[in-house]
PDB file of C-alpha atoms in Angstrom:
ATOM      1  CA  MET A   2      15.894   8.354  -6.716  1.00  0.00           C
ATOM      2  CA  ARG A   3      17.259   5.464  -5.844  1.00  0.00           C
ATOM      3  CA  GLY A   4      15.248   2.913  -8.261  1.00  0.00           C
ATOM      4  CA  THR A   5      11.894   2.653 -10.097  1.00  0.00           C
ATOM      5  CA  TYR A   6      10.177  -0.687  -9.706  1.00  0.00           C
ATOM      6  CA  PRO A   7       6.573  -0.924 -11.190  1.00  0.00           C
ATOM      7  CA  PHE A   8       4.379  -2.849  -9.417  1.00  0.00           C
ATOM      8  CA  ARG A   9       4.381  -6.568 -10.101  1.00  0.00           C
ATOM      9  CA  GLU A  10       1.704  -8.718 -10.942  1.00  0.00           C
ATOM     10  CA  SER A  11       1.067 -12.520  -9.495  1.00  0.00           C
ATOM     11  CA  GLU A  12      -2.173 -14.664  -9.833  1.00  0.00           C
ATOM     12  CA  PRO A  13      -5.353 -13.023  -8.004  1.00  0.00           C
ATOM     13  CA  ALA A  14      -6.199 -14.226  -4.933  1.00  0.00           C
ATOM     14  CA  ALA A  15      -9.299 -13.597  -2.376  1.00  0.00           C
ATOM     15  CA  PRO A  16      -9.029 -10.120  -0.607  1.00  0.00           C
ATOM     16  CA  ALA A  17      -7.944  -9.701   2.902  1.00  0.00           C
ATOM     17  CA  ALA A  18     -10.517 -10.015   5.417  1.00  0.00           C
ATOM     18  CA  ARG A  19     -11.607  -6.541   7.121  1.00  0.00           C
ATOM     19  CA  PRO A  20     -12.951  -5.938  10.446  1.00  0.00           C
ATOM     20  CA  LYS A  21     -16.662  -5.125  10.430  1.00  0.00           C
ATOM     21  CA  GLY A  22     -17.525  -1.712  10.007  1.00  0.00           C
ATOM     22  CA  GLU A  23     -13.915  -0.922   8.115  1.00  0.00           C
ATOM     23  CA  THR A  24     -14.277   0.619   4.140  1.00  0.00           C
ATOM     24  CA  THR A  25     -11.670   0.411   1.605  1.00  0.00           C
ATOM     25  CA  MET A  26     -13.761   2.686  -0.455  1.00  0.00           C
ATOM     26  CA  SER A  27     -15.973   5.256  -0.155  1.00  0.00           C
ATOM     27  CA  ALA A  28     -17.636   7.811  -2.677  1.00  0.00           C
ATOM     28  CA  THR A  29     -17.381  11.247  -3.078  1.00  0.00           C
ATOM     29  CA  THR A  30     -19.904  13.392  -4.472  1.00  0.00           C
ATOM     30  CA  ALA A  31     -18.725  15.244  -7.809  1.00  0.00           C
ATOM     31  CA  ALA A  32     -18.488  18.631  -6.234  1.00  0.00           C
ATOM     32  CA  GLU A  33     -16.646  17.231  -3.482  1.00  0.00           C
ATOM     33  CA  ALA A  34     -14.046  15.442  -5.478  1.00  0.00           C
ATOM     34  CA  PRO A  35     -10.972  16.772  -6.201  1.00  0.00           C
ATOM     35  CA  ALA A  36      -9.887  17.997  -9.983  1.00  0.00           C
ATOM     36  CA  GLU A  37      -6.905  15.575  -9.366  1.00  0.00           C
ATOM     37  CA  PRO A  38      -5.993  12.852  -7.001  1.00  0.00           C
ATOM     38  CA  GLN A  39      -4.806  13.335  -3.975  1.00  0.00           C
ATOM     39  CA  VAL A  40      -3.061  11.521  -1.089  1.00  0.00           C
ATOM     40  CA  GLN A  41      -3.688  11.862   2.504  1.00  0.00           C
ATOM     41  CA  LYS A  42      -2.820  10.479   6.142  1.00  0.00           C
ATOM     42  CA  ALA A  43       0.274   9.022   4.508  1.00  0.00           C
ATOM     43  CA  TRP A  44       2.926   7.499   6.776  1.00  0.00           C
ATOM     44  CA  VAL A  45       5.434   4.932   7.025  1.00  0.00           C
ATOM     45  CA  ARG A  46       6.120   2.596   9.869  1.00  0.00           C
ATOM     46  CA  LEU A  47       9.984   1.553   9.862  1.00  0.00           C
ATOM     47  CA  PRO A  48      10.861  -2.152  10.294  1.00  0.00           C
ATOM     48  CA  ALA A  49      11.866  -3.610  14.201  1.00  0.00           C
ATOM     49  CA  VAL A  50      14.837  -5.112  12.757  1.00  0.00           C
ATOM     50  CA  PRO A  51      17.055  -2.979  10.457  1.00  0.00           C
ATOM     51  CA  GLY A  52      17.453  -4.728   6.809  1.00  0.00           C
ATOM     52  CA  ARG A  53      13.703  -5.980   6.812  1.00  0.00           C
ATOM     53  CA  PRO A  54      11.235  -3.887   4.796  1.00  0.00           C
ATOM     54  CA  ALA A  55       9.153  -0.883   6.017  1.00  0.00           C
ATOM     55  CA  ALA A  56       5.502  -0.501   5.564  1.00  0.00           C
ATOM     56  CA  GLY A  57       3.689   2.446   4.100  1.00  0.00           C
ATOM     57  CA  TYR A  58       0.017   3.371   4.387  1.00  0.00           C
ATOM     58  CA  LEU A  59      -1.690   6.160   3.148  1.00  0.00           C
ATOM     59  CA  THR A  60      -5.442   7.329   1.887  1.00  0.00           C
ATOM     60  CA  LEU A  61      -5.961   8.270  -1.782  1.00  0.00           C
ATOM     61  CA  VAL A  62      -8.543  10.286  -2.614  1.00  0.00           C
ATOM     62  CA  GLY A  63      -9.788   9.891  -6.870  1.00  0.00           C
ATOM     63  CA  GLY A  64     -10.385  13.105  -8.537  1.00  0.00           C
ATOM     64  CA  THR A  65     -12.903  13.939 -11.290  1.00  0.00           C
ATOM     65  CA  ARG A  66     -12.005  10.839 -13.639  1.00  0.00           C
ATOM     66  CA  ASP A  67     -10.507   7.094 -12.675  1.00  0.00           C
ATOM     67  CA  ALA A  68      -6.817   6.896 -12.201  1.00  0.00           C
ATOM     68  CA  THR A  69      -4.802   3.368 -11.657  1.00  0.00           C
ATOM     69  CA  LEU A  70      -1.633   3.813  -9.401  1.00  0.00           C
ATOM     70  CA  VAL A  71       1.034   1.730 -11.333  1.00  0.00           C
ATOM     71  CA  ALA A  72       3.959   2.726  -8.946  1.00  0.00           C
ATOM     72  CA  VAL A  73       5.547   4.788  -6.305  1.00  0.00           C
ATOM     73  CA  THR A  74       9.214   5.420  -5.742  1.00  0.00           C
ATOM     74  CA  THR A  75      11.147   7.316  -2.787  1.00  0.00           C
ATOM     75  CA  PRO A  76      14.717   8.082  -2.914  1.00  0.00           C
ATOM     76  CA  ALA A  77      14.104   6.722   0.680  1.00  0.00           C
ATOM     77  CA  ALA A  78      14.721   3.343  -0.131  1.00  0.00           C
ATOM     78  CA  ALA A  79      15.821   0.921  -3.197  1.00  0.00           C
ATOM     79  CA  ARG A  80      12.707  -0.106  -4.233  1.00  0.00           C
ATOM     80  CA  THR A  81       8.884   0.139  -3.358  1.00  0.00           C
ATOM     81  CA  GLU A  82       6.093  -2.172  -4.183  1.00  0.00           C
ATOM     82  CA  LEU A  83       2.324  -2.315  -3.808  1.00  0.00           C
ATOM     83  CA  HIS A  84       1.392  -5.783  -1.734  1.00  0.00           C
ATOM     84  CA  GLU A  85      -2.057  -6.965  -0.382  1.00  0.00           C
ATOM     85  CA  THR A  86      -2.546  -8.755   2.540  1.00  0.00           C
ATOM     86  CA  MET A  87      -4.759 -12.061   2.279  1.00  0.00           C
ATOM     87  CA  LYS A  88      -6.125 -14.455   4.628  1.00  0.00           C
ATOM     88  CA  MET A  89      -5.548 -18.035   3.943  1.00  0.00           C
ATOM     89  CA  ASP A  90      -9.056 -19.587   4.817  1.00  0.00           C
ATOM     90  CA  ALA A  91      -8.196 -23.423   5.112  1.00  0.00           C
ATOM     91  CA  PRO A  92      -5.474 -25.678   5.190  1.00  0.00           C
ATOM     92  CA  GLY A  93      -4.700 -26.426   1.643  1.00  0.00           C
ATOM     93  CA  ALA A  94      -5.554 -23.306   0.280  1.00  0.00           C
ATOM     94  CA  PRO A  95      -3.055 -21.836  -2.142  1.00  0.00           C
ATOM     95  CA  ASP A  96      -0.796 -18.974  -1.130  1.00  0.00           C
ATOM     96  CA  HIS A  97       0.190 -16.023  -3.429  1.00  0.00           C
ATOM     97  CA  ALA A  98       2.946 -18.716  -4.851  1.00  0.00           C
ATOM     98  CA  GLY A  99       0.955 -21.335  -5.087  1.00  0.00           C
ATOM     99  CA  HIS A 100       1.751 -23.275  -1.830  1.00  0.00           C
ATOM    100  CA  GLU A 101      -0.559 -25.090   0.153  1.00  0.00           C
ATOM    101  CA  ALA A 102      -1.343 -23.928   3.904  1.00  0.00           C
ATOM    102  CA  MET A 103      -0.454 -26.471   6.284  1.00  0.00           C
ATOM    103  CA  ALA A 104      -2.753 -27.343   9.015  1.00  0.00           C
ATOM    104  CA  GLY A 105      -3.365 -25.506  11.662  1.00  0.00           C
ATOM    105  CA  MET A 106      -2.307 -22.367   9.584  1.00  0.00           C
ATOM    106  CA  SER A 107      -5.897 -21.377   8.740  1.00  0.00           C
ATOM    107  CA  GLY A 108      -6.475 -17.385   9.873  1.00  0.00           C
ATOM    108  CA  ALA A 109      -2.878 -16.828   8.466  1.00  0.00           C
ATOM    109  CA  THR A 110      -2.017 -13.741   6.594  1.00  0.00           C
ATOM    110  CA  THR A 111       0.076 -13.800   3.349  1.00  0.00           C
ATOM    111  CA  MET A 112       0.844 -10.869   0.921  1.00  0.00           C
ATOM    112  CA  ARG A 113       1.399 -10.895  -2.705  1.00  0.00           C
ATOM    113  CA  PRO A 114       2.798  -8.087  -4.799  1.00  0.00           C
ATOM    114  CA  VAL A 115      -0.343  -6.236  -7.266  1.00  0.00           C
ATOM    115  CA  LYS A 116       0.637  -4.399 -10.413  1.00  0.00           C
ATOM    116  CA  ALA A 117      -2.094  -1.586 -10.145  1.00  0.00           C
ATOM    117  CA  LEU A 118      -4.123   0.352  -8.281  1.00  0.00           C
ATOM    118  CA  PRO A 119      -7.635   1.241  -9.667  1.00  0.00           C
ATOM    119  CA  LEU A 120      -9.113   4.595  -8.154  1.00  0.00           C
ATOM    120  CA  PRO A 121     -12.052   5.483  -9.368  1.00  0.00           C
ATOM    121  CA  ALA A 122     -13.122   9.246 -10.124  1.00  0.00           C
ATOM    122  CA  GLY A 123     -14.614  10.494  -6.974  1.00  0.00           C
ATOM    123  CA  GLN A 124     -13.727   7.069  -4.324  1.00  0.00           C
ATOM    124  CA  THR A 125     -11.385   7.014  -1.643  1.00  0.00           C
ATOM    125  CA  VAL A 126      -9.274   3.872  -1.337  1.00  0.00           C
ATOM    126  CA  LYS A 127      -7.232   3.485   1.918  1.00  0.00           C
ATOM    127  CA  LEU A 128      -4.061   1.409   1.895  1.00  0.00           C
ATOM    128  CA  ALA A 129      -3.797   0.287   5.899  1.00  0.00           C
ATOM    129  CA  PRO A 130      -2.710  -2.384   7.806  1.00  0.00           C
ATOM    130  CA  GLY A 131      -3.900  -5.692   7.267  1.00  0.00           C
ATOM    131  CA  GLY A 132      -5.483  -5.032   3.655  1.00  0.00           C
ATOM    132  CA  ARG A 133      -3.105  -2.912   0.830  1.00  0.00           C
ATOM    133  CA  HIS A 134       0.205  -1.141   1.780  1.00  0.00           C
ATOM    134  CA  LEU A 135       3.342  -0.509   0.101  1.00  0.00           C
ATOM    135  CA  MET A 136       6.304  -2.264   0.497  1.00  0.00           C
ATOM    136  CA  LEU A 137       9.817  -0.346   0.985  1.00  0.00           C
ATOM    137  CA  PHE A 138      12.520  -2.546   0.422  1.00  0.00           C
ATOM    138  CA  ASP A 139      16.212  -1.231   1.689  1.00  0.00           C
ATOM    139  CA  VAL A 140      15.219   1.828   3.360  1.00  0.00           C
ATOM    140  CA  ASP A 141      17.931   4.517   3.961  1.00  0.00           C
ATOM    141  CA  ALA A 142      19.832   3.997   7.347  1.00  0.00           C
ATOM    142  CA  LYS A 143      19.083   7.913   7.759  1.00  0.00           C
ATOM    143  CA  VAL A 144      15.635   7.525   7.849  1.00  0.00           C
ATOM    144  CA  THR A 145      14.152   7.608  11.328  1.00  0.00           C
ATOM    145  CA  PRO A 146      10.827   7.980  13.299  1.00  0.00           C
ATOM    146  CA  GLY A 147       9.216  11.363  13.023  1.00  0.00           C
ATOM    147  CA  ALA A 148      11.237  11.701   9.786  1.00  0.00           C
ATOM    148  CA  SER A 149       9.503  13.089   6.275  1.00  0.00           C
ATOM    149  CA  VAL A 150       9.659  10.159   3.518  1.00  0.00           C
ATOM    150  CA  PRO A 151       8.963  11.659   0.018  1.00  0.00           C
ATOM    151  CA  LEU A 152       6.717   9.500  -1.712  1.00  0.00           C
ATOM    152  CA  ARG A 153       6.312   9.650  -5.945  1.00  0.00           C
ATOM    153  CA  LEU A 154       2.921   8.041  -7.183  1.00  0.00           C
ATOM    154  CA  ALA A 155       2.785   7.533 -10.521  1.00  0.00           C
ATOM    155  CA  PHE A 156      -0.503   6.835 -12.619  1.00  0.00           C
ATOM    156  CA  ALA A 157      -0.733   4.563 -15.866  1.00  0.00           C
ATOM    157  CA  ASP A 158      -1.970   7.737 -17.992  1.00  0.00           C
ATOM    158  CA  GLY A 159       1.605   9.429 -16.886  1.00  0.00           C
ATOM    159  CA  ARG A 160       0.265  11.789 -14.198  1.00  0.00           C
ATOM    160  CA  THR A 161       2.267  12.083 -10.890  1.00  0.00           C
ATOM    161  CA  LEU A 162       1.733  13.375  -7.253  1.00  0.00           C
ATOM    162  CA  GLU A 163       4.543  13.536  -4.999  1.00  0.00           C
ATOM    163  CA  THR A 164       3.735  13.774  -1.297  1.00  0.00           C
ATOM    164  CA  GLN A 165       5.390  13.543   2.108  1.00  0.00           C
ATOM    165  CA  ALA A 166       5.196  10.267   4.419  1.00  0.00           C
ATOM    166  CA  LYS A 167       5.234  10.505   8.123  1.00  0.00           C
ATOM    167  CA  ALA A 168       8.073   7.756   9.470  1.00  0.00           C
ATOM    168  CA  VAL A 169       6.959   6.161  12.757  1.00  0.00           C
ATOM    169  CA  ALA A 170       8.828   3.791  14.605  1.00  0.00           C
ATOM    170  CA  ALA A 171       7.826  -0.308  14.896  1.00  0.00           C
ATOM    171  CA  GLY A 172       4.942  -0.311  17.398  1.00  0.00           C
ATOM    172  CA  ASP A 173       4.176   3.118  17.545  1.00  0.00           C
ATOM    173  CA  ALA A 174       0.403   4.253  16.290  1.00  0.00           C
ATOM    174  CA  GLY A 175       0.413   5.710  12.459  1.00  0.00           C
ATOM    175  CA  VAL A 176      -1.272   8.987  11.188  1.00  0.00           C
ATOM    176  CA  GLU A 177      -4.685   9.006  12.087  1.00  0.00           C
TER     177      GLU A 177
END
């Protein structure tokens, strides 16, 4: 692996606005919950411009006990961070770095890195465009659309989970 970087933490911010009807967490009955966390529909959108970060998306399904995702690594990128997209509601509202939004920027979005992602037992948490997502920095040039990108997810209790994400070109639809 090229590097292991735990997620960073910054000041709390308002959650990202979600389209009506989109849920980011859903309950699963105890009988349906897997024993360990699972990953579904993992994919990575490659950057339109080489050298820019790629974005990763997936669905986490909680096991029979609470878990907290604290790091994601891949040999396909120098570092990976968990990010959250937030809507800047009004001019003068601070972004993640404490900068004020300029006039005319109401409705613009910004991102901030987050240190950890809770995964409650029996819940489903989606990392999706416009919300929480992975940022993959310095992606290997050998990763092309259609390739598999190995991801290793690390949880606070020491558990790890390995999965493959499908690489898609910038502008292409992800895995549904």
